[in-house]
Amino acid sequence: MVNEKIQEADQNLVHVYNRFPVALDHGEGVYLYDTEGKQYLDFAAGIAVCGLGYNNRELNQALKDQIEKLCHTSNLYYHEKCGQAAEALNRISGMDRVFFTNSGTEANEGALKAARKYAYTKQSGRYEFIAMEDSFHGRSFGAVSVTGHKEYRTPFEPVLPGVKFAEFNNLDSVKALVNDKTCAIMLEPLQGEGGMNLATQEFMEGVRRICDENDILMICDEVQCGMGRTGSMFAWQGFGVKPDIMTMAKAIGNGIPVGAFAMTEQVAQYSLQPGDHGATYGGNPLACTAVKTVIEIYEKEDIVGHVNRIAPYLTARLDELVNEFDCVTGRKGKGLMQGLVLSVPVGEVIQSAIENGLLVISAQGNVLRMVPPLIIEEKHVDEMTEKLRHVLSLISS
Ligand SMILES: *Cc1c(COP(=O)(O)O)cnc(C)c1O
């Protein structure tokens, strides 16, 4: 339970979040602890952010060292950590140019601007975006304009003009929207918020082909599915289909607020130039220390290899639940980004899971979403399965 003082103080906030009745205090590895000391196995990772889990000593030390030196300088001056973080991101993504933001939303805003600037420089007359139904790209005006949930856009209309929505994984529906005004096609290789929908190989290749044939840019939003979660560093790499622009956030800072968009040199030469874009905090020394250190830890500890070793185990356990319970009608997703489709209210399952010491979240389509820290071991998968089995048998009885 959450004590009254905490609940009362929370009333000072704009009420846009429906909180679960838990007040978290600290974390260690894949476990979180509330203010009363109760332990929770964490299969949410702060919404796919804490890939390395909690209280990672190496990351903590690097951040502490940087705090004692300098947290912020603005982008008017060089700072070595900024270049190092960009170098590390380009190393793992194969992109050429990075811009640091403070969030995933801002990364997507920047990507949209970068695509528009590319078309503007080339004087191609292109400005339209094709985005996907059930996508999620953020809540600012640009980002919400390409987000494929009508209820997120409608109260704020008119949003950005020139956006069309295609059906995800339906190449014909994309083709039908392409014209000589199309500037970019934007998609998540694995839709998170929208229900853990994985792109098909055919769809990814088909979108790439359409883009190549028409000088249209392909933008991949890797904010949630990136950083090892699907078994490759970025989900597009699992398809072997490289975008022209990609966006990142969530796990790249493991909890320090930082995002980024990156592009190929081919795009960069026609895209953003001095004066076109900026962010005061973007890529400050603290944020860049986080990115650089997170990537170093990923490489040293072979986090992506670990995901590939543990994911089949998770898949097998989840499939057991699908077979065992009538109210679990399917499994979706890939790697350590998976979901169970339920026929009972997902909110009730989440609530009961919390009472039983397990944190899980939801996604569209009554999906129970699991995005645990990437450092989970088989024993944690077993513990999750046991807790969920208990919860599901309570709810289905
Ligand atoms: C979370 C998310 C965003 C928004 O990121 P914020 O950091 O919340 O602004 C954008 N795209 C995807 C795919 C996401 O999952």
Short mmCIF file of C-alpha atoms and ligand atoms in Angstrom, two decimals:
data_model
loop_
_atom_site.label_atom_id
_atom_site.label_comp_id
_atom_site.label_asym_id
_atom_site.label_seq_id
_atom_site.Cartn_x
_atom_site.Cartn_y
_atom_site.Cartn_z
CA MET A 1 0.00 0.00 0.00
CA VAL A 2 1.05 3.58 -0.58
CA ASN A 3 1.05 5.79 2.50
CA GLU A 4 -1.16 8.87 2.67
CA LYS A 5 1.68 11.37 2.63
CA ILE A 6 2.95 10.05 -0.71
CA GLN A 7 -0.58 9.98 -2.17
CA GLU A 8 -1.27 13.52 -0.96
CA ALA A 9 1.93 14.96 -2.44
CA ASP A 10 1.07 13.29 -5.74
CA GLN A 11 -2.06 15.46 -5.97
CA ASN A 12 0.25 18.35 -6.93
CA LEU A 13 0.82 16.73 -10.31
CA VAL A 14 -1.33 17.04 -13.43
CA HIS A 15 -3.43 13.91 -13.31
CA VAL A 16 -2.46 12.19 -16.56
CA TYR A 17 -1.17 8.92 -15.10
CA ASN A 18 -3.30 6.28 -13.44
CA ARG A 19 -0.79 4.87 -10.99
CA PHE A 20 -0.75 1.39 -9.56
CA PRO A 21 -0.78 1.43 -5.76
CA VAL A 22 2.96 0.93 -5.30
CA ALA A 23 5.58 3.43 -4.13
CA LEU A 24 8.95 2.18 -5.28
CA ASP A 25 12.03 2.99 -3.28
CA HIS A 26 15.11 1.20 -4.64
CA GLY A 27 16.27 -1.57 -6.92
CA GLU A 28 18.95 -4.23 -7.15
CA GLY A 29 19.53 -6.34 -10.25
CA VAL A 30 16.11 -7.42 -11.54
CA TYR A 31 14.28 -6.67 -8.28
CA LEU A 32 12.56 -3.53 -7.06
CA TYR A 33 11.60 -2.73 -3.45
CA ASP A 34 8.77 -0.51 -2.26
CA THR A 35 8.87 1.91 0.66
CA GLU A 36 7.78 -0.87 2.99
CA GLY A 37 10.52 -3.22 1.85
CA LYS A 38 8.33 -5.55 -0.24
CA GLN A 39 10.23 -7.15 -3.12
CA TYR A 40 9.00 -7.17 -6.74
CA LEU A 41 10.39 -9.17 -9.63
CA ASP A 42 10.55 -6.59 -12.39
CA PHE A 43 9.33 -7.57 -15.85
CA ALA A 44 8.67 -3.94 -16.83
CA ALA A 45 12.12 -2.31 -16.52
CA GLY A 46 10.56 1.15 -16.23
CA ILE A 47 8.92 0.51 -19.64
CA ALA A 48 11.89 -1.12 -21.38
CA VAL A 49 14.38 1.41 -20.04
CA CYS A 50 16.50 -0.38 -17.45
CA GLY A 51 18.05 -3.02 -19.70
CA LEU A 52 20.95 -3.45 -17.31
CA GLY A 53 18.60 -3.63 -14.33
CA TYR A 54 19.16 -1.62 -11.19
CA ASN A 55 22.18 -0.46 -9.22
CA ASN A 56 24.77 -1.47 -11.80
CA ARG A 57 28.01 -0.60 -9.99
CA GLU A 58 30.03 0.26 -13.08
CA LEU A 59 27.37 2.58 -14.48
CA ASN A 60 26.80 4.18 -11.07
CA GLN A 61 30.50 4.88 -10.65
CA ALA A 62 30.86 6.41 -14.11
CA LEU A 63 27.85 8.67 -13.46
CA LYS A 64 29.09 9.69 -9.99
CA ASP A 65 32.53 10.52 -11.39
CA GLN A 66 30.95 12.66 -14.10
CA ILE A 67 28.60 14.46 -11.69
CA GLU A 68 31.61 15.49 -9.63
CA LYS A 69 33.29 16.92 -12.71
CA LEU A 70 30.56 18.48 -14.85
CA CYS A 71 26.89 17.75 -15.60
CA HIS A 72 26.18 20.36 -18.20
CA THR A 73 27.99 22.62 -20.64
CA SER A 74 25.45 23.31 -23.44
CA ASN A 75 26.23 22.46 -27.03
CA LEU A 76 28.16 25.69 -27.55
CA TYR A 77 31.34 23.91 -26.47
CA TYR A 78 33.03 20.59 -27.12
CA HIS A 79 32.86 17.88 -24.51
CA GLU A 80 34.74 14.64 -25.07
CA LYS A 81 31.91 12.43 -23.73
CA CYS A 82 29.54 13.73 -26.41
CA GLY A 83 31.72 12.54 -29.28
CA GLN A 84 32.50 9.29 -27.49
CA ALA A 85 28.82 8.49 -26.94
CA ALA A 86 28.03 9.25 -30.59
CA GLU A 87 30.97 7.12 -31.71
CA ALA A 88 29.68 4.23 -29.59
CA LEU A 89 26.14 4.56 -30.98
CA ASN A 90 27.42 4.65 -34.55
CA ARG A 91 29.58 1.61 -33.83
CA ILE A 92 26.59 -0.48 -32.77
CA SER A 93 24.13 0.89 -35.33
CA GLY A 94 26.23 1.38 -38.45
CA MET A 95 24.82 4.90 -38.76
CA ASP A 96 27.06 7.90 -39.41
CA ARG A 97 25.66 10.97 -37.62
CA VAL A 98 23.93 11.25 -34.25
CA PHE A 99 21.92 14.03 -32.63
CA PHE A 100 21.23 13.67 -28.88
CA THR A 101 17.81 14.48 -27.45
CA ASN A 102 16.27 14.14 -24.01
CA SER A 103 13.59 11.58 -24.85
CA GLY A 104 12.18 9.24 -27.45
CA THR A 105 9.51 11.74 -28.41
CA GLU A 106 12.13 14.38 -29.09
CA ALA A 107 14.16 11.89 -31.10
CA ASN A 108 11.14 11.29 -33.32
CA GLU A 109 10.48 15.02 -33.65
CA GLY A 110 14.05 15.45 -34.82
CA ALA A 111 13.80 12.56 -37.25
CA LEU A 112 10.70 14.09 -38.86
CA LYS A 113 12.48 17.42 -39.20
CA ALA A 114 15.59 15.73 -40.58
CA ALA A 115 13.49 14.01 -43.25
CA ARG A 116 11.70 17.24 -44.19
CA LYS A 117 15.03 19.08 -44.44
CA TYR A 118 16.41 16.36 -46.71
CA ALA A 119 13.48 16.81 -49.08
CA TYR A 120 13.70 20.61 -48.83
CA THR A 121 17.38 20.66 -49.79
CA LYS A 122 16.78 18.33 -52.68
CA GLN A 123 13.82 20.47 -53.76
CA SER A 124 11.86 17.33 -54.32
CA GLY A 125 8.54 18.84 -53.18
CA ARG A 126 8.14 15.92 -50.80
CA TYR A 127 6.67 16.52 -47.34
CA GLU A 128 4.17 13.77 -46.53
CA PHE A 129 4.78 11.06 -43.98
CA ILE A 130 3.38 7.57 -44.09
CA ALA A 131 3.09 6.11 -40.60
CA MET A 132 1.50 2.90 -39.34
CA GLU A 133 -1.78 2.10 -37.61
CA ASP A 134 -1.17 1.02 -34.00
CA SER A 135 2.18 2.80 -33.91
CA PHE A 136 3.42 4.84 -30.99
CA HIS A 137 5.98 7.59 -31.42
CA GLY A 138 5.31 9.98 -28.53
CA ARG A 139 3.02 12.75 -27.36
CA SER A 140 4.38 16.04 -28.72
CA PHE A 141 2.61 17.50 -31.76
CA GLY A 142 4.92 16.00 -34.37
CA ALA A 143 5.23 12.65 -32.63
CA VAL A 144 1.53 12.32 -31.89
CA SER A 145 0.74 13.23 -35.50
CA VAL A 146 2.47 10.03 -36.67
CA THR A 147 1.07 7.92 -33.82
CA GLY A 148 -1.53 5.46 -35.06
CA HIS A 149 -4.04 5.77 -32.22
CA LYS A 150 -6.84 8.16 -33.05
CA GLU A 151 -7.73 8.72 -29.39
CA TYR A 152 -4.24 10.14 -28.76
CA ARG A 153 -4.60 12.69 -31.60
CA THR A 154 -8.27 13.71 -31.69
CA PRO A 155 -8.37 16.01 -28.60
CA PHE A 156 -5.41 17.96 -29.96
CA GLU A 157 -6.40 18.44 -33.58
CA PRO A 158 -5.44 19.98 -35.89
CA VAL A 159 -2.16 18.07 -35.59
CA LEU A 160 0.66 18.04 -38.18
CA PRO A 161 -0.83 17.92 -41.70
CA GLY A 162 0.48 15.58 -44.37
CA VAL A 163 0.43 12.32 -42.39
CA LYS A 164 -1.22 9.18 -43.74
CA PHE A 165 -1.65 5.88 -41.97
CA ALA A 166 -1.04 2.49 -43.54
CA GLU A 167 -1.90 -0.87 -42.07
CA PHE A 168 1.15 -2.37 -40.36
CA ASN A 169 2.50 -5.44 -42.20
CA ASN A 170 0.30 -4.73 -45.21
CA LEU A 171 2.60 -3.63 -48.02
CA ASP A 172 -0.26 -2.94 -50.43
CA SER A 173 -1.75 -0.46 -48.00
CA VAL A 174 1.62 1.37 -47.91
CA LYS A 175 1.91 1.32 -51.70
CA ALA A 176 -1.58 2.80 -52.01
CA LEU A 177 -0.48 5.87 -50.03
CA VAL A 178 2.82 6.54 -51.81
CA ASN A 179 2.86 9.48 -54.20
CA ASP A 180 5.29 12.15 -55.42
CA LYS A 181 4.78 14.05 -52.14
CA THR A 182 5.87 11.18 -49.86
CA CYS A 183 8.91 12.24 -47.85
CA ALA A 184 9.37 9.36 -45.40
CA ILE A 185 7.85 6.09 -44.20
CA MET A 186 8.08 5.61 -40.46
CA LEU A 187 7.64 2.42 -38.47
CA GLU A 188 8.62 0.46 -35.38
CA PRO A 189 10.11 -2.91 -36.42
CA LEU A 190 8.34 -4.28 -33.35
CA GLN A 191 5.38 -2.19 -32.17
CA GLY A 192 5.41 -2.02 -28.38
CA GLU A 193 2.59 0.15 -27.08
CA GLY A 194 0.44 -0.93 -30.05
CA GLY A 195 0.35 -4.56 -28.94
CA MET A 196 3.77 -6.20 -29.45
CA ASN A 197 3.31 -6.56 -33.22
CA LEU A 198 6.42 -7.79 -35.02
CA ALA A 199 7.02 -6.66 -38.58
CA THR A 200 7.29 -9.42 -41.14
CA GLN A 201 10.48 -9.86 -43.15
CA GLU A 202 8.49 -9.24 -46.31
CA PHE A 203 7.08 -5.97 -44.96
CA MET A 204 10.46 -4.59 -43.86
CA GLU A 205 12.04 -5.49 -47.21
CA GLY A 206 9.05 -4.17 -49.12
CA VAL A 207 9.12 -0.80 -47.36
CA ARG A 208 12.85 -0.54 -48.02
CA ARG A 209 12.28 -1.27 -51.71
CA ILE A 210 9.53 1.36 -52.00
CA CYS A 211 11.84 3.90 -50.35
CA ASP A 212 14.79 3.05 -52.61
CA GLU A 213 12.72 3.27 -55.76
CA ASN A 214 11.23 6.68 -54.93
CA ASP A 215 13.90 8.58 -52.95
CA ILE A 216 11.73 8.25 -49.84
CA LEU A 217 13.44 7.97 -46.45
CA MET A 218 12.82 4.99 -44.19
CA ILE A 219 12.66 5.92 -40.50
CA CYS A 220 12.81 3.18 -37.86
CA ASP A 221 11.70 4.01 -34.34
CA GLU A 222 13.91 1.83 -32.14
CA VAL A 223 13.02 3.64 -28.93
CA GLN A 224 11.50 0.53 -27.35
CA CYS A 225 12.65 -2.40 -29.50
CA GLY A 226 16.27 -1.24 -29.75
CA MET A 227 19.29 -1.89 -27.54
CA GLY A 228 19.33 -5.66 -27.67
CA ARG A 229 15.74 -6.31 -26.68
CA THR A 230 14.81 -8.41 -29.72
CA GLY A 231 18.09 -10.31 -29.92
CA SER A 232 20.00 -7.92 -32.16
CA MET A 233 21.36 -4.58 -31.01
CA PHE A 234 18.65 -2.87 -33.05
CA ALA A 235 15.56 -4.68 -34.27
CA TRP A 236 16.11 -3.64 -37.90
CA GLN A 237 19.42 -5.48 -37.85
CA GLY A 238 17.48 -8.70 -37.23
CA PHE A 239 15.80 -8.14 -40.61
CA GLY A 240 18.96 -6.97 -42.36
CA VAL A 241 16.97 -3.93 -43.52
CA LYS A 242 18.77 -0.70 -42.76
CA PRO A 243 16.78 2.51 -42.35
CA ASP A 244 18.01 5.94 -43.43
CA ILE A 245 17.13 7.50 -40.09
CA MET A 246 16.62 5.76 -36.77
CA THR A 247 15.49 6.93 -33.37
CA MET A 248 16.50 5.69 -29.96
CA ALA A 249 15.91 6.44 -26.27
CA LYS A 250 14.70 4.30 -23.36
CA ALA A 251 17.49 1.74 -22.78
CA ILE A 252 20.36 3.79 -24.22
CA GLY A 253 20.67 5.66 -20.90
CA ASN A 254 19.41 2.91 -18.58
CA GLY A 255 17.37 5.52 -16.69
CA ILE A 256 19.30 8.72 -17.32
CA PRO A 257 16.93 10.71 -19.60
CA VAL A 258 18.49 10.61 -23.06
CA GLY A 259 17.43 9.89 -26.61
CA ALA A 260 18.98 10.20 -30.03
CA PHE A 261 18.28 10.11 -33.72
CA ALA A 262 20.88 8.96 -36.17
CA MET A 263 21.20 9.05 -39.94
CA THR A 264 23.42 7.84 -42.71
CA GLU A 265 25.97 10.18 -44.28
CA GLN A 266 23.89 10.01 -47.46
CA VAL A 267 20.99 11.65 -45.60
CA ALA A 268 23.14 13.94 -43.45
CA GLN A 269 24.67 15.74 -46.42
CA TYR A 270 21.24 17.05 -47.45
CA SER A 271 19.71 17.28 -43.99
CA LEU A 272 20.11 19.36 -40.82
CA GLN A 273 22.74 22.12 -40.91
CA PRO A 274 23.91 24.60 -38.25
CA GLY A 275 20.89 26.55 -37.02
CA ASP A 276 18.28 23.97 -38.12
CA HIS A 277 17.85 22.14 -34.83
CA GLY A 278 19.05 22.12 -31.23
CA ALA A 279 18.46 21.10 -27.62
CA THR A 280 20.05 22.82 -24.63
CA TYR A 281 20.31 19.68 -22.53
CA GLY A 282 20.65 17.33 -25.48
CA GLY A 283 23.70 15.13 -25.11
CA ASN A 284 25.07 16.78 -22.02
CA PRO A 285 28.11 15.22 -20.34
CA LEU A 286 26.02 13.28 -17.81
CA ALA A 287 23.66 11.85 -20.45
CA CYS A 288 26.55 11.00 -22.75
CA THR A 289 28.47 9.32 -19.94
CA ALA A 290 25.40 7.12 -19.46
CA VAL A 291 25.16 6.22 -23.17
CA LYS A 292 28.88 5.54 -23.54
CA THR A 293 29.07 3.44 -20.38
CA VAL A 294 25.86 1.51 -21.10
CA ILE A 295 27.20 0.53 -24.53
CA GLU A 296 30.57 -0.47 -23.07
CA ILE A 297 28.81 -2.71 -20.55
CA TYR A 298 26.62 -4.23 -23.29
CA GLU A 299 29.71 -5.09 -25.30
CA LYS A 300 31.82 -6.35 -22.41
CA GLU A 301 29.03 -8.52 -20.99
CA ASP A 302 27.64 -9.60 -24.37
CA ILE A 303 24.12 -8.54 -23.42
CA VAL A 304 22.80 -9.27 -26.93
CA GLY A 305 24.22 -12.80 -26.77
CA HIS A 306 22.58 -13.24 -23.38
CA VAL A 307 19.20 -12.13 -24.77
CA ASN A 308 19.52 -14.77 -27.49
CA ARG A 309 20.33 -17.45 -24.91
CA ILE A 310 17.53 -16.58 -22.49
CA ALA A 311 14.73 -15.62 -24.93
CA PRO A 312 13.93 -19.19 -26.10
CA TYR A 313 13.54 -20.15 -22.44
CA LEU A 314 11.08 -17.30 -21.88
CA THR A 315 9.22 -18.23 -25.08
CA ALA A 316 8.86 -21.84 -23.93
CA ARG A 317 7.52 -20.83 -20.50
CA LEU A 318 5.05 -18.37 -22.05
CA ASP A 319 3.85 -21.01 -24.50
CA GLU A 320 3.17 -23.28 -21.51
CA LEU A 321 0.84 -20.62 -20.13
CA VAL A 322 -0.89 -20.31 -23.50
CA ASN A 323 -1.50 -24.07 -23.47
CA GLU A 324 -2.54 -24.19 -19.84
CA PHE A 325 -5.04 -21.33 -19.57
CA ASP A 326 -8.11 -20.71 -21.73
CA CYS A 327 -7.85 -16.99 -20.87
CA VAL A 328 -4.38 -16.79 -22.47
CA THR A 329 -5.09 -16.86 -26.17
CA GLY A 330 -1.68 -16.19 -27.69
CA ARG A 331 1.90 -15.01 -27.43
CA LYS A 332 3.36 -12.11 -29.41
CA GLY A 333 6.68 -10.35 -29.88
CA LYS A 334 10.30 -11.41 -29.96
CA GLY A 335 13.29 -11.82 -27.68
CA LEU A 336 12.77 -10.10 -24.35
CA MET A 337 9.93 -8.01 -25.73
CA GLN A 338 6.97 -10.36 -25.58
CA GLY A 339 3.34 -10.28 -24.65
CA LEU A 340 0.49 -12.62 -23.79
CA VAL A 341 -2.89 -11.94 -25.34
CA LEU A 342 -5.58 -12.30 -22.67
CA SER A 343 -9.33 -12.74 -22.77
CA VAL A 344 -9.68 -11.51 -19.18
CA PRO A 345 -9.10 -7.81 -18.35
CA VAL A 346 -5.34 -7.23 -18.46
CA GLY A 347 -5.59 -4.54 -15.77
CA GLU A 348 -6.89 -7.09 -13.27
CA VAL A 349 -4.04 -9.46 -14.05
CA ILE A 350 -1.48 -6.66 -13.59
CA GLN A 351 -3.08 -5.64 -10.29
CA SER A 352 -3.04 -9.16 -8.97
CA ALA A 353 0.53 -9.69 -10.20
CA ILE A 354 1.64 -6.61 -8.25
CA GLU A 355 0.02 -8.01 -5.11
CA ASN A 356 2.02 -11.16 -5.74
CA GLY A 357 5.32 -9.32 -6.17
CA LEU A 358 5.56 -9.20 -9.97
CA LEU A 359 5.64 -6.05 -12.11
CA VAL A 360 4.23 -6.41 -15.63
CA ILE A 361 2.55 -3.85 -17.87
CA SER A 362 -0.02 -3.77 -20.65
CA ALA A 363 -0.11 -2.99 -24.35
CA GLN A 364 -3.00 -2.35 -26.75
CA GLY A 365 -5.28 -5.25 -27.60
CA ASN A 366 -5.51 -6.61 -24.05
CA VAL A 367 -1.89 -7.70 -24.13
CA LEU A 368 0.15 -8.38 -21.01
CA ARG A 369 3.51 -6.85 -21.93
CA MET A 370 6.84 -8.18 -20.65
CA VAL A 371 9.94 -6.09 -21.16
CA PRO A 372 12.22 -7.23 -18.32
CA PRO A 373 15.78 -6.08 -17.68
CA LEU A 374 17.92 -7.89 -20.26
CA ILE A 375 20.05 -9.42 -17.49
CA ILE A 376 17.31 -11.83 -16.33
CA GLU A 377 18.36 -15.45 -15.81
CA GLU A 378 16.35 -18.66 -16.20
CA LYS A 379 15.51 -18.64 -12.48
CA HIS A 380 13.85 -15.23 -12.88
CA VAL A 381 11.83 -16.51 -15.84
CA ASP A 382 10.76 -19.45 -13.65
CA GLU A 383 9.81 -17.12 -10.82
CA MET A 384 7.78 -14.93 -13.17
CA THR A 385 6.03 -17.98 -14.65
CA GLU A 386 5.11 -19.33 -11.21
CA LYS A 387 3.74 -15.98 -10.06
CA LEU A 388 1.76 -15.50 -13.25
CA ARG A 389 0.43 -19.06 -13.14
CA HIS A 390 -0.84 -18.36 -9.63
CA VAL A 391 -2.45 -15.06 -10.70
CA LEU A 392 -4.06 -16.57 -13.80
CA SER A 393 -5.50 -19.49 -11.86
CA LEU A 394 -7.02 -17.06 -9.31
CA ILE A 395 -8.57 -14.97 -12.09
CA SER A 396 -9.84 -17.82 -14.25
CA SER A 397 -11.42 -19.69 -11.30
C1 LIG B 1 8.30 5.20 -25.37
C2 LIG B 1 8.29 5.37 -26.82
C3 LIG B 1 8.42 6.63 -27.43
C4 LIG B 1 8.41 7.89 -26.62
O1 LIG B 1 9.56 8.00 -25.84
P1 LIG B 1 9.56 9.02 -24.60
O2 LIG B 1 10.95 8.88 -24.04
O3 LIG B 1 8.49 8.60 -23.67
O4 LIG B 1 9.33 10.38 -25.14
C5 LIG B 1 8.50 6.69 -28.80
N1 LIG B 1 8.47 5.58 -29.56
C6 LIG B 1 8.35 4.35 -29.01
C7 LIG B 1 8.35 3.16 -29.91
C8 LIG B 1 8.24 4.19 -27.63
O5 LIG B 1 8.09 2.98 -27.11
#
